[in-house]
Coordinates of N, CA and C in Angstrom, one line a residue:
M44 N -23.7 -12.1 -3.6 CA -25.1 -11.8 -3.7 C -25.4 -10.5 -2.8
T45 N -26.1 -9.6 -3.3 CA -26.4 -8.4 -2.5 C -27.8 -8.4 -2.1
E46 N -28.1 -7.7 -1.0 CA -29.5 -7.6 -0.6 C -30.2 -6.6 -1.5
P47 N -31.5 -6.8 -1.7 CA -32.3 -5.9 -2.6 C -32.2 -4.5 -2.1
G48 N -32.0 -3.5 -3.0 CA -31.9 -2.1 -2.6 C -30.6 -1.7 -2.1
K49 N -29.6 -2.6 -1.9 CA -28.3 -2.2 -1.4 C -27.3 -2.0 -2.6
K50 N -26.6 -0.9 -2.6 CA -25.7 -0.6 -3.7 C -24.4 -1.4 -3.6
T51 N -23.9 -1.9 -4.7 CA -22.7 -2.6 -4.7 C -21.6 -1.6 -4.9
L52 N -20.6 -1.6 -4.0 CA -19.5 -0.6 -4.1 C -18.4 -1.1 -5.0
S53 N -17.9 -0.1 -5.7 CA -16.7 -0.4 -6.6 C -15.5 -0.5 -5.7
N54 N -14.4 -1.0 -6.3 CA -13.2 -1.2 -5.6 C -12.7 0.2 -5.1
A55 N -12.8 1.2 -5.9 CA -12.3 2.6 -5.6 C -13.1 3.1 -4.4
E56 N -14.4 2.8 -4.3 CA -15.3 3.2 -3.2 C -14.9 2.5 -1.9
K57 N -14.6 1.2 -2.1 CA -14.2 0.4 -0.9 C -12.9 0.9 -0.4
Q58 N -11.9 1.2 -1.2 CA -10.6 1.8 -0.8 C -10.8 3.1 -0.1
Q59 N -11.7 4.0 -0.7 CA -11.9 5.3 -0.1 C -12.5 5.1 1.3
R60 N -13.5 4.2 1.5 CA -14.1 4.0 2.8 C -13.0 3.4 3.8
Y61 N -12.1 2.5 3.3 CA -11.1 2.0 4.2 C -10.2 3.1 4.6
R62 N -9.7 4.0 3.7 CA -8.9 5.1 4.0 C -9.5 6.0 5.0
E63 N -10.8 6.3 4.9 CA -11.5 7.2 5.8 C -11.6 6.6 7.2
R64 N -11.8 5.3 7.3 CA -11.8 4.6 8.6 C -10.4 4.7 9.3
Q65 N -9.4 4.5 8.5 CA -8.0 4.6 9.0 C -7.7 6.0 9.5
K66 N -8.1 7.0 8.8 CA -7.9 8.4 9.2 C -8.7 8.7 10.5
Q67 N -9.9 8.2 10.6 CA -10.8 8.4 11.8 C -10.2 7.7 13.0
S68 N -9.4 6.6 12.8 CA -8.8 5.9 13.9 C -7.4 6.6 14.3
G69 N -7.1 7.7 13.6 CA -5.8 8.4 13.9 C -4.6 7.9 13.2
R70 N -4.8 7.1 12.1 CA -3.6 6.6 11.3 C -3.4 7.5 10.1
K71 N -2.1 7.5 9.7 CA -1.7 8.3 8.5 C -1.0 7.4 7.5
E72 N -1.3 7.5 6.3 CA -0.7 6.7 5.2 C 0.6 7.4 4.8
L73 N 1.7 6.7 4.7 CA 3.0 7.2 4.2 C 3.4 6.4 3.0
R74 N 4.0 7.1 2.1 CA 4.5 6.4 0.9 C 5.9 6.8 0.6
G75 N 6.7 5.9 0.0 CA 8.0 6.2 -0.4 C 8.6 5.1 -1.2
Y76 N 9.8 5.3 -1.6 CA 10.6 4.3 -2.4 C 11.8 3.9 -1.6
L77 N 12.1 2.6 -1.6 CA 13.2 2.0 -0.9 C 14.5 1.9 -1.8
S78 N 15.6 2.3 -1.2 CA 16.9 2.0 -1.9 C 17.1 0.5 -2.0
P79 N 18.0 0.0 -2.8 CA 18.3 -1.4 -2.9 C 18.8 -1.9 -1.5
E80 N 19.6 -1.1 -0.8 CA 20.1 -1.5 0.5 C 18.9 -1.6 1.5
A81 N 18.0 -0.6 1.5 CA 16.9 -0.7 2.4 C 16.0 -1.8 2.1
L82 N 15.8 -2.1 0.8 CA 14.9 -3.2 0.4 C 15.5 -4.5 0.9
A83 N 16.8 -4.7 0.9 CA 17.4 -5.9 1.4 C 17.1 -6.1 2.9
C84 N 17.3 -4.9 3.6 CA 17.0 -4.9 5.1 C 15.5 -5.2 5.3
Y85 N 14.7 -4.6 4.6 CA 13.2 -4.8 4.7 C 12.9 -6.3 4.5
E86 N 13.4 -6.9 3.5 CA 13.1 -8.3 3.2 C 13.6 -9.2 4.3
E87 N 14.7 -9.0 4.8 CA 15.3 -9.8 5.9 C 14.4 -9.6 7.2
I88 N 14.1 -8.4 7.5 CA 13.3 -8.2 8.8 C 11.9 -8.8 8.6
Q89 N 11.3 -8.6 7.4 CA 10.0 -9.1 7.2 C 9.9 -10.7 7.3
Q90 N 11.0 -11.3 6.8 CA 11.0 -12.8 6.9 C 11.2 -13.2 8.3
K91 N 12.0 -12.5 9.1 CA 12.2 -13.0 10.5 C 11.1 -12.6 11.4
T92 N 10.4 -11.5 11.1 CA 9.3 -11.1 12.1 C 7.9 -11.5 11.6
Q93 N 7.7 -11.7 10.3 CA 6.4 -11.9 9.7 C 5.5 -10.7 9.9
W94 N 6.1 -9.5 10.1 CA 5.3 -8.2 10.2 C 4.8 -7.8 8.9
N95 N 3.6 -7.2 8.8 CA 3.1 -6.7 7.6 C 3.8 -5.3 7.4
D96 N 3.5 -4.7 6.2 CA 4.2 -3.4 5.9 C 3.9 -2.3 6.9
S97 N 2.6 -2.2 7.3 CA 2.2 -1.2 8.3 C 2.9 -1.3 9.6
L98 N 3.0 -2.5 10.1 CA 3.6 -2.8 11.4 C 5.1 -2.6 11.3
L99 N 5.7 -3.0 10.2 CA 7.1 -2.8 10.0 C 7.5 -1.3 9.9
L100 N 6.7 -0.6 9.2 CA 7.0 0.9 9.1 C 6.8 1.6 10.4
S101 N 5.7 1.3 11.1 CA 5.4 1.9 12.4 C 6.6 1.6 13.4
N102 N 7.0 0.4 13.4 CA 8.1 0.0 14.4 C 9.4 0.7 13.9
A103 N 9.7 0.7 12.6 CA 10.9 1.4 12.2 C 11.0 2.8 12.6
I104 N 9.8 3.5 12.4 CA 9.8 4.9 12.8 C 9.9 5.1 14.3
R105 N 9.3 4.2 15.1 CA 9.4 4.3 16.5 C 10.8 4.1 17.0
L106 N 11.5 3.1 16.4 CA 12.9 2.8 16.7 C 13.8 3.9 16.3
M107 N 13.6 4.5 15.2 CA 14.3 5.7 14.7 C 14.2 6.8 15.7
Y108 N 13.0 7.0 16.2 CA 12.7 8.1 17.2 C 13.4 7.8 18.5
A109 N 13.4 6.5 18.9 CA 14.1 6.2 20.2 C 15.6 6.4 20.0
A110 N 16.2 6.1 18.8 CA 17.6 6.3 18.6 C 17.9 7.8 18.6
H111 N 17.0 8.6 18.0 CA 17.2 10.0 18.0 C 17.2 10.6 19.4
K112 N 16.2 10.1 20.2 CA 16.1 10.6 21.6 C 17.3 10.2 22.5
L113 N 17.9 9.1 22.1 CA 19.1 8.6 22.9 C 20.4 9.1 22.3
G114 N 20.3 9.9 21.2 CA 21.6 10.4 20.6 C 22.3 9.3 19.8
Q115 N 21.7 8.3 19.3 CA 22.4 7.2 18.7 C 22.2 7.1 17.2
V116 N 21.6 8.1 16.6 CA 21.4 8.1 15.1 C 22.7 8.0 14.4
G117 N 23.6 8.8 14.8 CA 24.9 8.8 14.1 C 25.6 7.5 14.2
L118 N 25.6 6.9 15.4 CA 26.2 5.6 15.6 C 25.6 4.5 14.7
L119 N 24.2 4.5 14.7 CA 23.5 3.5 13.9 C 23.8 3.8 12.4
N120 N 23.7 5.0 11.9 CA 24.0 5.3 10.5 C 25.4 4.9 10.1
G121 N 26.4 5.1 11.0 CA 27.7 4.7 10.8 C 27.8 3.2 10.6
W122 N 27.1 2.5 11.4 CA 27.1 1.0 11.3 C 26.6 0.6 10.0
L123 N 25.4 1.2 9.6 CA 24.8 0.9 8.3 C 25.8 1.1 7.1
N124 N 26.5 2.3 7.2 CA 27.4 2.6 6.1 C 28.6 1.6 6.1
D125 N 29.1 1.3 7.3 CA 30.3 0.4 7.4 C 29.9 -1.0 6.9
H126 N 28.7 -1.4 7.0 CA 28.2 -2.8 6.6 C 27.5 -2.7 5.3
Q127 N 27.6 -1.6 4.6 CA 26.9 -1.5 3.3 C 25.5 -1.9 3.3
R128 N 24.7 -1.4 4.3 CA 23.3 -1.7 4.4 C 22.5 -0.5 4.2

């Protein structure tokens, strides 16, 4: 039920308002496709942590950045390749 004189928003309008609020709070939307190996890793991490997609992606990027700063990206990538992940 809507109040008299109040316009009902379409789903597209609601999504646009949501995206604008996220931008105003300093967040950025990222999109991409996962390889089968990455999807298996994603599913395992999501089950164990119960993180939503946004939190999982944010933490993954922060962890990747930490590995980069510590010079460990090659080591971690080697482990992933060795374990077919």
